[in-house]
Coordinates of C-alpha atoms and ligand atoms in Angstrom, one line a residue:
X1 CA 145.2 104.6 94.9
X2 CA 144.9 101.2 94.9
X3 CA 143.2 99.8 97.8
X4 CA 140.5 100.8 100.1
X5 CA 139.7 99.2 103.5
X6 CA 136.0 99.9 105.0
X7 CA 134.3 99.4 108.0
X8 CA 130.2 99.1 107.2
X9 CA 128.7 99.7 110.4
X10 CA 125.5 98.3 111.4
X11 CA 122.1 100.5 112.3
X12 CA 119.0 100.4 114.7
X13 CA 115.8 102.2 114.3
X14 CA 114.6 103.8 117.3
X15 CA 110.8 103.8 116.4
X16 CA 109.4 103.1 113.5
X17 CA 106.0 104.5 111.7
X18 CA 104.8 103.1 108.4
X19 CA 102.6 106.1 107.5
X20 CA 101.3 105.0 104.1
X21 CA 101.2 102.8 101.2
X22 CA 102.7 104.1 98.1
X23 CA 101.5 104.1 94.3
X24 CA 104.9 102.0 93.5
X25 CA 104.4 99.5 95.8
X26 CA 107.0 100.8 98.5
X27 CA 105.7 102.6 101.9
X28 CA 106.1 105.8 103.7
X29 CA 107.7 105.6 106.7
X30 CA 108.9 107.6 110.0
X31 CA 112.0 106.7 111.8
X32 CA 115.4 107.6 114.1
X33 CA 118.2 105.6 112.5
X34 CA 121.4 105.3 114.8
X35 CA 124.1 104.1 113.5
X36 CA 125.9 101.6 115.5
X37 CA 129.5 102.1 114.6
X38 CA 131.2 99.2 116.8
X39 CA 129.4 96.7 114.9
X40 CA 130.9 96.8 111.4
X41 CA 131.5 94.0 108.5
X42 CA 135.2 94.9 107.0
X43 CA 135.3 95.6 103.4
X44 CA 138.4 95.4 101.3
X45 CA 138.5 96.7 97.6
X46 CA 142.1 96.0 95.7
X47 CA 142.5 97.0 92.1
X48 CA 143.4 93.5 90.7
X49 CA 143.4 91.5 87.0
X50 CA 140.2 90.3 87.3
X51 CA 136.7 90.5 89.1
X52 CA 136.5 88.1 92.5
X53 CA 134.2 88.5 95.3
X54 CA 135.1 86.6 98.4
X55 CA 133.5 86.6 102.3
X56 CA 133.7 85.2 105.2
X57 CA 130.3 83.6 105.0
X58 CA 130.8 82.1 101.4
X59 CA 126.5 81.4 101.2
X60 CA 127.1 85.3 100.2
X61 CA 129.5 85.1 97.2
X62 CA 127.1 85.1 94.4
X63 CA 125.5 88.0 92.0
X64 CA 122.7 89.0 94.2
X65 CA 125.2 90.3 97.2
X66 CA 124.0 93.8 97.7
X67 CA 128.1 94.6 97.2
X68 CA 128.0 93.2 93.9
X69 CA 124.7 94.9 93.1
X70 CA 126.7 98.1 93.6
X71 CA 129.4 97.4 91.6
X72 CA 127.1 96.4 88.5
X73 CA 125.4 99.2 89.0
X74 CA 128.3 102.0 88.9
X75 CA 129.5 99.8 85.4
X76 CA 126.1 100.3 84.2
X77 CA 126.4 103.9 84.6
X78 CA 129.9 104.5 83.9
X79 CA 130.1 101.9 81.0
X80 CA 133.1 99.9 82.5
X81 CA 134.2 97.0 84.4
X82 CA 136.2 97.3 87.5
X83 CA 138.7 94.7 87.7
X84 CA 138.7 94.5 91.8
X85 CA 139.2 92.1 94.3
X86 CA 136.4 92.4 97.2
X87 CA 136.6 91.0 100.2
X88 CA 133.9 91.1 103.1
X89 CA 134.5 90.0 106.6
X90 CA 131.3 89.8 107.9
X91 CA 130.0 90.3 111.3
X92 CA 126.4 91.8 111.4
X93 CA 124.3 89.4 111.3
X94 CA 121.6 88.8 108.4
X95 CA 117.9 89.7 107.6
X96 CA 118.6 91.0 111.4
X97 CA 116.6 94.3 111.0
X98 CA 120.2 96.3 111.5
X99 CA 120.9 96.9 108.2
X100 CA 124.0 94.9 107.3
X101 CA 123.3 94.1 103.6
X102 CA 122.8 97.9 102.9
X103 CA 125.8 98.9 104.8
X104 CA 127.9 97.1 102.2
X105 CA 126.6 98.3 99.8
X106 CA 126.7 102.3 101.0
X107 CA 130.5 101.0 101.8
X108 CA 130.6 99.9 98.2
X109 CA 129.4 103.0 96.4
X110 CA 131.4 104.8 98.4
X111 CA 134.8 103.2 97.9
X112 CA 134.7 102.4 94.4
X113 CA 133.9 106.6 93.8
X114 CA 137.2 107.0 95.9
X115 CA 139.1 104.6 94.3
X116 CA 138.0 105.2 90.6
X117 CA 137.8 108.6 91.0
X118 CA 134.3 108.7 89.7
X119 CA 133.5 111.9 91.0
X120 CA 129.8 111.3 91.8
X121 CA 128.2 113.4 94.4
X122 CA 126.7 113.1 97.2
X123 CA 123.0 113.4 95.9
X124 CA 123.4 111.3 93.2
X125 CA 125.0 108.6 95.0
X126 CA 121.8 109.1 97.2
X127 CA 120.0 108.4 93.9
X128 CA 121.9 105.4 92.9
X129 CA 121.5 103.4 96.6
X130 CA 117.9 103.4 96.3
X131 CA 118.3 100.9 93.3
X132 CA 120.0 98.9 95.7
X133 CA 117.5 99.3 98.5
X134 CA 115.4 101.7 100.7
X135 CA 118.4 102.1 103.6
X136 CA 121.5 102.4 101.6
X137 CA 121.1 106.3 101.5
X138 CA 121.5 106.3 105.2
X139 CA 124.7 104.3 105.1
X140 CA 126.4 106.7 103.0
X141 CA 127.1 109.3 105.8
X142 CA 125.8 106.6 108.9
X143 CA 124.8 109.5 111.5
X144 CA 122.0 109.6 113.4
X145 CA 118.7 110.9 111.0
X146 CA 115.1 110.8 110.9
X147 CA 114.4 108.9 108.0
X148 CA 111.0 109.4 106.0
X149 CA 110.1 108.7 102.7
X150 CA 111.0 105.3 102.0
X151 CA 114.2 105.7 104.3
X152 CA 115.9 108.6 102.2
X153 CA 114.8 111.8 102.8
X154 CA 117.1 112.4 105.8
X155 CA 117.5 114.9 108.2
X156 CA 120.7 114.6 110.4
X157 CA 120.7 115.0 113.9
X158 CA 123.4 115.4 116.9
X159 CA 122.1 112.7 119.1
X160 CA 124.4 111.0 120.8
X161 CA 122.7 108.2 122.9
X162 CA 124.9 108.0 126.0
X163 CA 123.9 104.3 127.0
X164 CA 125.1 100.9 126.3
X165 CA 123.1 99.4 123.5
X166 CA 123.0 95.4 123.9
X167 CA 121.7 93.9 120.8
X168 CA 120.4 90.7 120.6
X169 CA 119.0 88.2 118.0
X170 CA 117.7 85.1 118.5
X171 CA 118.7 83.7 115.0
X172 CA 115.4 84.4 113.3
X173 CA 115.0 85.7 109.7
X174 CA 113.1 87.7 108.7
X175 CA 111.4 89.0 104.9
X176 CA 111.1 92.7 105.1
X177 CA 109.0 92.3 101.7
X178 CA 106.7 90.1 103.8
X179 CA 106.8 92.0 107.2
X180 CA 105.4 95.3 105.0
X181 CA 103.1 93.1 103.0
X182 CA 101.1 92.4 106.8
X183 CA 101.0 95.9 108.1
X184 CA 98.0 98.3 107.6
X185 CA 100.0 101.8 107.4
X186 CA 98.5 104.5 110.2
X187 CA 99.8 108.3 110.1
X188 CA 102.3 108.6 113.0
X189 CA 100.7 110.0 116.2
X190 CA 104.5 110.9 117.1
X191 CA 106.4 114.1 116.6
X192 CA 110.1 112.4 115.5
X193 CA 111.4 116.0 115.1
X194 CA 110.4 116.7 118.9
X195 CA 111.5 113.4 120.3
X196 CA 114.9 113.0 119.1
X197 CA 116.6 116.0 120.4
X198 CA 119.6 115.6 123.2
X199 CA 117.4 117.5 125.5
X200 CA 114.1 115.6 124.5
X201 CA 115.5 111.5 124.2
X202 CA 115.5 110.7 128.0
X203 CA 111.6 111.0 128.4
X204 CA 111.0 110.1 124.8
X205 CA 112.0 106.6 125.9
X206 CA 110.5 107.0 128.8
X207 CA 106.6 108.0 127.2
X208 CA 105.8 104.7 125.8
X209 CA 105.3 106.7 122.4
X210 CA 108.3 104.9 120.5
X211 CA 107.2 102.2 118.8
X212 CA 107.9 99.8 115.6
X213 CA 105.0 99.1 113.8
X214 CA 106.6 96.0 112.8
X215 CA 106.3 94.4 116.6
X216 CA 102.8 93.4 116.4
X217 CA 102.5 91.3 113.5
X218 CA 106.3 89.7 114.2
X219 CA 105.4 88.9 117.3
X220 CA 102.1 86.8 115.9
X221 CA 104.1 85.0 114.0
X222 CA 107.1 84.3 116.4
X223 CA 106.3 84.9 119.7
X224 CA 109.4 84.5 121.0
X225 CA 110.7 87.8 119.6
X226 CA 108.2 89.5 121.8
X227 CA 109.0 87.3 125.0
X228 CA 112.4 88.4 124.1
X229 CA 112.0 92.0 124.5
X230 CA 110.2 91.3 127.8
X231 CA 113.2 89.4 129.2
X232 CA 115.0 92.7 128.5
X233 CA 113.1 94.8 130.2
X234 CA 112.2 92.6 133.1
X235 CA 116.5 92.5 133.8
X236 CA 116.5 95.9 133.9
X237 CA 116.8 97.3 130.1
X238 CA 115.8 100.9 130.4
X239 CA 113.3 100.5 126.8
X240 CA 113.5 97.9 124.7
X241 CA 112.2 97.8 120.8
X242 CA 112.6 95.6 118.0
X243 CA 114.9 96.9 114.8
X244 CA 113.4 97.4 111.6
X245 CA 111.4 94.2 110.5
X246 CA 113.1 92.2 113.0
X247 CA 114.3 90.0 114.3
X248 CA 116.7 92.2 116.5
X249 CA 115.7 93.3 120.0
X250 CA 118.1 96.3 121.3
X251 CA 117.8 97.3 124.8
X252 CA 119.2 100.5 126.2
X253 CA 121.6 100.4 129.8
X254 CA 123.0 103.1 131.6
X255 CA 126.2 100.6 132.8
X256 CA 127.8 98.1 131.2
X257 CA 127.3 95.8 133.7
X258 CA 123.7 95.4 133.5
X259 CA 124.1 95.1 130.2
X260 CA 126.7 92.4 130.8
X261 CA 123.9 91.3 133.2
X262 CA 121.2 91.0 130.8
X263 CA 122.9 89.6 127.8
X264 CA 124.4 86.6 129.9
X265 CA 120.0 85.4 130.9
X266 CA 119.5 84.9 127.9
X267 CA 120.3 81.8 125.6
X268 CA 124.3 81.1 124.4
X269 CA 123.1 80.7 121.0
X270 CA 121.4 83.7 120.3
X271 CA 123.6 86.7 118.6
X272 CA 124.4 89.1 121.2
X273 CA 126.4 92.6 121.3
X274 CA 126.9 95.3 123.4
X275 CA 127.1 99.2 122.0
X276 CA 129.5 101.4 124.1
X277 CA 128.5 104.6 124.5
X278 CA 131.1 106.2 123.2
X279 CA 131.8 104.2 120.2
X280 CA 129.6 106.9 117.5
X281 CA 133.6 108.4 117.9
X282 CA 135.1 105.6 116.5
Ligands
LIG301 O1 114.1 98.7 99.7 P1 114.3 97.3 100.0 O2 114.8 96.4 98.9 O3 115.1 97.1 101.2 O4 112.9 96.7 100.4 C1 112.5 95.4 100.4 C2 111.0 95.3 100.2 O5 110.4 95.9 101.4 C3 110.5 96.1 99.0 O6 110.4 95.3 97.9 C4 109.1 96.5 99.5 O7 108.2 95.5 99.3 C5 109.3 96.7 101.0 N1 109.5 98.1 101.4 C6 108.4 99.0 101.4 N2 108.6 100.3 101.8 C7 109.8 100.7 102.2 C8 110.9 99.8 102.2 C9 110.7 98.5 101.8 O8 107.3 98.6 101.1 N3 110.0 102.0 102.6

């Protein structure tokens, strides 16, 4: 085989506990992660003469591209160089809160085992993406999982959300070092094993109880993240939570048009997507 062509899908997290601080500096946490599989960056690996990196955004062709990260890694460990092409067309946007850095990098790992034949397993592939960072494990299968531990310890569930997920970002960036740096971890006064269950979802949202821990100091520092998610729900967003450390609000809609609704009040020059339902098949 000589060339692999990805799609890297991008992720929400439906609630989001930081339970404690660790002894090497990272935290516990408690979430759902939903992959959101109609929101990908495209990934091409082609055995070639020489290394080259190349993306649509080219302020992401350097060394510290989580892609390339993956690929020095695996030649670390396999004592090698990979003479590949890589190409990424990127779509999801950046230090969003949805995961799009790690995505590549899952999409990396798991192409260049395919295409070198590496033959490394699941579990240590699990192993090597938390070099890379604390959400790449989830990225290596992308299906719906309660994530604890730093993000890796992941138990898969068959959720399907059956609403249209609109997605928006109002261009703000966000540090996730800093955003864990201002949070004071609690112990999570939430059952995630109970809530995300295809019979127990629909009044999960509905409770109030699924939060991000993340929203409170965010929304100090840029309030209009937090009038953001109020928009949503004031045009009719059935819940509405921010993504990881932000600054991505998702809201959940029953129809597509008021989602279609929703997205077109707010600002033309904010990112904005909508999730179909039946796009986890895709
Ligand atoms: O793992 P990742 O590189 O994405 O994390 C970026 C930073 O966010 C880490 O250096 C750490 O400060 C913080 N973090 C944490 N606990 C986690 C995940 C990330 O404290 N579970």
């Amino acid at each position: 085989m000589k060339r692999i062509e990805i799609k890297a899908p991008a992720k929400i997290n439906i609630g989001l506990n930081i339970v404690s601080k660790r002894d090497d500096g990272y935290h516990n946490l408690e979430t759902f992660f939903y992959p959101i599989h109609d929101l990908y960056d495209y990934i091409t690996f082609e055995k070639a003469d020489k290394f080259s990196f190349t993306c649509t955004d080219a302020s992401l062709e350097n060394e510290s591209n989580l892609i390339v990260k993956a690929l020095r890694i695996l030649e670390d460990i396999k004592k090698t160089h990979f003479n590949i092409a890589i190409h990424c067309e990127k779509h999801i946007p950046m230090g969003a809160g949805l995961g799009g850095g790690s995505s590549d990098a899952a999409a990396a790992l798991i192409s260049l085992n395919e295409l070198y034949q590496l033959n490394l397993k699941y579990e240590e592939l699990v192993t090597i993406s938390l070099l890379i960072g604390s959400d790449v494990p989830f990225f290596l299968k992308s299906k719906p999982a309660i994530g604890r531990g730093r993000g890796e310890i992941l138990t898969h569930v068959d959720l399907e959300i059956n609403k249209f997920i609109l997605l928006i970002n109002p261009n703000i960036h966000i540090s996730t070092k800093e955003a864990f740096s201002r949070i004071k971890p609690e112990p999570s006064n939430i059952d995630y094993s109970k809530y995300f269950t295809p019979a127990s979802f629909q009044s999960g949202i509905k409770s109030g109880n699924i939060r991000n821990d993340f929203e409170a100091s965010v929304f100090e520092f840029h309030p209009e993240i937090k009038e953001l998610k109020e928009r949503l729900i004031a045009n009719g967003a059935e819940f509405a939570l921010m993504s990881g450390s932000g600054s991505t609000v998702y809201a959940l809609f029953s129809s597509s048009e008021e989602a279609i609704i929703a997205r077109d009040l707010l600002p033309d020059g904010y990112f904005k997507f909508i999730s179909r339902p039946d796009s986890y098949f895709h």
